[in-house]
């Protein structure tokens, strides 16, 4: 179970739950992977619905690594993501939102 107060989300890979979290190190890795000027550009793309599958994949890899996962982006190409691409995008957006805001009701 994820703890939204610490920015966690859950992603299911091949039937197993993995905690994801955008730590400072994971955010730095994400920024380098996306080759964007700032993370705010990424936030704006998600808010505007202009994100790419590359954005989703990079966010998931960063979040998984922040949660302790030792895999690489290539590893996600061969796993079954619970809920498919729609759930992958939802978890990616949730991670990004939780990294920069308190949970609802805070």
PDB file of C-alpha atoms in Angstrom:
ATOM      1  CA  UNK A   1       0.000   0.000   0.000  1.00  0.00           C
ATOM      2  CA  UNK A   2       1.317   3.430  -0.940  1.00  0.00           C
ATOM      3  CA  UNK A   3       1.688   6.291   1.503  1.00  0.00           C
ATOM      4  CA  UNK A   4       0.517   9.466  -0.250  1.00  0.00           C
ATOM      5  CA  UNK A   5       1.988  11.599   2.560  1.00  0.00           C
ATOM      6  CA  UNK A   6       5.460  10.541   1.464  1.00  0.00           C
ATOM      7  CA  UNK A   7       4.668  10.855  -2.249  1.00  0.00           C
ATOM      8  CA  UNK A   8       4.318   7.134  -2.896  1.00  0.00           C
ATOM      9  CA  UNK A   9       2.208   5.440  -5.542  1.00  0.00           C
ATOM     10  CA  UNK A  10       1.851   1.770  -6.478  1.00  0.00           C
ATOM     11  CA  UNK A  11       2.527   0.194  -9.866  1.00  0.00           C
ATOM     12  CA  UNK A  12       1.781  -3.473 -10.562  1.00  0.00           C
ATOM     13  CA  UNK A  13       4.397  -5.242 -12.696  1.00  0.00           C
ATOM     14  CA  UNK A  14       3.778  -8.863 -13.672  1.00  0.00           C
ATOM     15  CA  UNK A  15       1.231  -9.128 -10.863  1.00  0.00           C
ATOM     16  CA  UNK A  16       3.531  -7.805  -8.122  1.00  0.00           C
ATOM     17  CA  UNK A  17       3.001  -4.427  -6.452  1.00  0.00           C
ATOM     18  CA  UNK A  18       5.941  -2.019  -6.484  1.00  0.00           C
ATOM     19  CA  UNK A  19       6.102   1.168  -4.463  1.00  0.00           C
ATOM     20  CA  UNK A  20       7.152   4.198  -6.482  1.00  0.00           C
ATOM     21  CA  UNK A  21       8.412   7.505  -5.172  1.00  0.00           C
ATOM     22  CA  UNK A  22      10.060  10.507  -6.796  1.00  0.00           C
ATOM     23  CA  UNK A  23      12.944  11.149  -4.430  1.00  0.00           C
ATOM     24  CA  UNK A  24      15.305  14.040  -5.101  1.00  0.00           C
ATOM     25  CA  UNK A  25      17.748  11.624  -6.726  1.00  0.00           C
ATOM     26  CA  UNK A  26      14.966  10.102  -8.820  1.00  0.00           C
ATOM     27  CA  UNK A  27      13.861  13.577  -9.919  1.00  0.00           C
ATOM     28  CA  UNK A  28      17.420  14.425 -10.961  1.00  0.00           C
ATOM     29  CA  UNK A  29      17.623  11.161 -12.917  1.00  0.00           C
ATOM     30  CA  UNK A  30      14.262  11.948 -14.511  1.00  0.00           C
ATOM     31  CA  UNK A  31      15.348  15.425 -15.533  1.00  0.00           C
ATOM     32  CA  UNK A  32      18.500  14.029 -17.167  1.00  0.00           C
ATOM     33  CA  UNK A  33      16.550  11.277 -18.943  1.00  0.00           C
ATOM     34  CA  UNK A  34      14.017  13.708 -20.397  1.00  0.00           C
ATOM     35  CA  UNK A  35      16.621  16.278 -21.403  1.00  0.00           C
ATOM     36  CA  UNK A  36      14.205  19.092 -20.522  1.00  0.00           C
ATOM     37  CA  UNK A  37      15.068  22.477 -19.149  1.00  0.00           C
ATOM     38  CA  UNK A  38      13.022  22.027 -15.982  1.00  0.00           C
ATOM     39  CA  UNK A  39      10.662  19.594 -14.337  1.00  0.00           C
ATOM     40  CA  UNK A  40       7.992  22.288 -14.533  1.00  0.00           C
ATOM     41  CA  UNK A  41       7.936  21.761 -18.314  1.00  0.00           C
ATOM     42  CA  UNK A  42       7.101  18.115 -17.636  1.00  0.00           C
ATOM     43  CA  UNK A  43       4.374  19.113 -15.174  1.00  0.00           C
ATOM     44  CA  UNK A  44       2.914  21.480 -17.765  1.00  0.00           C
ATOM     45  CA  UNK A  45       2.860  18.723 -20.401  1.00  0.00           C
ATOM     46  CA  UNK A  46       0.944  16.422 -18.042  1.00  0.00           C
ATOM     47  CA  UNK A  47      -1.458  19.156 -16.971  1.00  0.00           C
ATOM     48  CA  UNK A  48      -2.122  20.008 -20.620  1.00  0.00           C
ATOM     49  CA  UNK A  49      -2.473  16.380 -21.713  1.00  0.00           C
ATOM     50  CA  UNK A  50       0.546  16.762 -24.014  1.00  0.00           C
ATOM     51  CA  UNK A  51       2.742  14.081 -22.451  1.00  0.00           C
ATOM     52  CA  UNK A  52       4.328  11.302 -24.484  1.00  0.00           C
ATOM     53  CA  UNK A  53       4.802   7.616 -23.797  1.00  0.00           C
ATOM     54  CA  UNK A  54       8.480   8.491 -23.312  1.00  0.00           C
ATOM     55  CA  UNK A  55       7.443  10.886 -20.518  1.00  0.00           C
ATOM     56  CA  UNK A  56       5.342   8.153 -18.865  1.00  0.00           C
ATOM     57  CA  UNK A  57       8.122   5.584 -19.118  1.00  0.00           C
ATOM     58  CA  UNK A  58      10.739   7.976 -17.722  1.00  0.00           C
ATOM     59  CA  UNK A  59       8.480   8.920 -14.806  1.00  0.00           C
ATOM     60  CA  UNK A  60       7.739   5.295 -13.987  1.00  0.00           C
ATOM     61  CA  UNK A  61      11.408   4.300 -14.100  1.00  0.00           C
ATOM     62  CA  UNK A  62      12.372   7.229 -11.859  1.00  0.00           C
ATOM     63  CA  UNK A  63       9.531   6.473  -9.438  1.00  0.00           C
ATOM     64  CA  UNK A  64      10.313   2.771  -9.310  1.00  0.00           C
ATOM     65  CA  UNK A  65      13.998   3.477  -8.719  1.00  0.00           C
ATOM     66  CA  UNK A  66      13.070   5.972  -5.990  1.00  0.00           C
ATOM     67  CA  UNK A  67      11.086   3.143  -4.402  1.00  0.00           C
ATOM     68  CA  UNK A  68      14.113   0.836  -4.433  1.00  0.00           C
ATOM     69  CA  UNK A  69      13.648  -1.009  -7.742  1.00  0.00           C
ATOM     70  CA  UNK A  70      16.953  -1.902  -9.408  1.00  0.00           C
ATOM     71  CA  UNK A  71      15.678  -2.240 -12.989  1.00  0.00           C
ATOM     72  CA  UNK A  72      16.170  -0.164 -16.103  1.00  0.00           C
ATOM     73  CA  UNK A  73      13.803   1.364 -18.643  1.00  0.00           C
ATOM     74  CA  UNK A  74      14.383  -1.586 -20.986  1.00  0.00           C
ATOM     75  CA  UNK A  75      13.031  -3.912 -18.282  1.00  0.00           C
ATOM     76  CA  UNK A  76       9.620  -2.238 -18.468  1.00  0.00           C
ATOM     77  CA  UNK A  77       9.322  -3.104 -22.156  1.00  0.00           C
ATOM     78  CA  UNK A  78       8.799  -6.780 -21.364  1.00  0.00           C
ATOM     79  CA  UNK A  79       6.608  -6.710 -18.243  1.00  0.00           C
ATOM     80  CA  UNK A  80       2.841  -6.689 -17.943  1.00  0.00           C
ATOM     81  CA  UNK A  81       1.750  -3.442 -16.310  1.00  0.00           C
ATOM     82  CA  UNK A  82      -1.422  -3.936 -14.298  1.00  0.00           C
ATOM     83  CA  UNK A  83      -4.121  -1.797 -15.908  1.00  0.00           C
ATOM     84  CA  UNK A  84      -2.131  -1.326 -19.104  1.00  0.00           C
ATOM     85  CA  UNK A  85      -1.052   1.964 -20.651  1.00  0.00           C
ATOM     86  CA  UNK A  86      -3.892   3.951 -19.097  1.00  0.00           C
ATOM     87  CA  UNK A  87      -2.923   2.867 -15.582  1.00  0.00           C
ATOM     88  CA  UNK A  88       0.749   3.499 -16.361  1.00  0.00           C
ATOM     89  CA  UNK A  89      -0.075   7.089 -17.367  1.00  0.00           C
ATOM     90  CA  UNK A  90      -2.296   7.552 -14.293  1.00  0.00           C
ATOM     91  CA  UNK A  91       0.445   6.354 -11.917  1.00  0.00           C
ATOM     92  CA  UNK A  92       3.019   8.554 -13.670  1.00  0.00           C
ATOM     93  CA  UNK A  93       0.770  11.610 -13.288  1.00  0.00           C
ATOM     94  CA  UNK A  94       0.063  10.695  -9.653  1.00  0.00           C
ATOM     95  CA  UNK A  95       3.784  10.452  -8.904  1.00  0.00           C
ATOM     96  CA  UNK A  96       4.412  13.828 -10.435  1.00  0.00           C
ATOM     97  CA  UNK A  97       1.534  15.443  -8.553  1.00  0.00           C
ATOM     98  CA  UNK A  98       2.556  13.872  -5.234  1.00  0.00           C
ATOM     99  CA  UNK A  99       6.133  15.043  -5.651  1.00  0.00           C
ATOM    100  CA  UNK A 100       5.016  18.676  -5.673  1.00  0.00           C
ATOM    101  CA  UNK A 101       1.837  18.805  -3.579  1.00  0.00           C
ATOM    102  CA  UNK A 102       0.378  17.565  -0.311  1.00  0.00           C
ATOM    103  CA  UNK A 103      -2.359  14.899  -0.444  1.00  0.00           C
ATOM    104  CA  UNK A 104      -5.963  16.047  -0.497  1.00  0.00           C
ATOM    105  CA  UNK A 105      -7.240  16.977   2.929  1.00  0.00           C
ATOM    106  CA  UNK A 106      -3.812  18.093   4.171  1.00  0.00           C
TER     107      UNK A 106
END
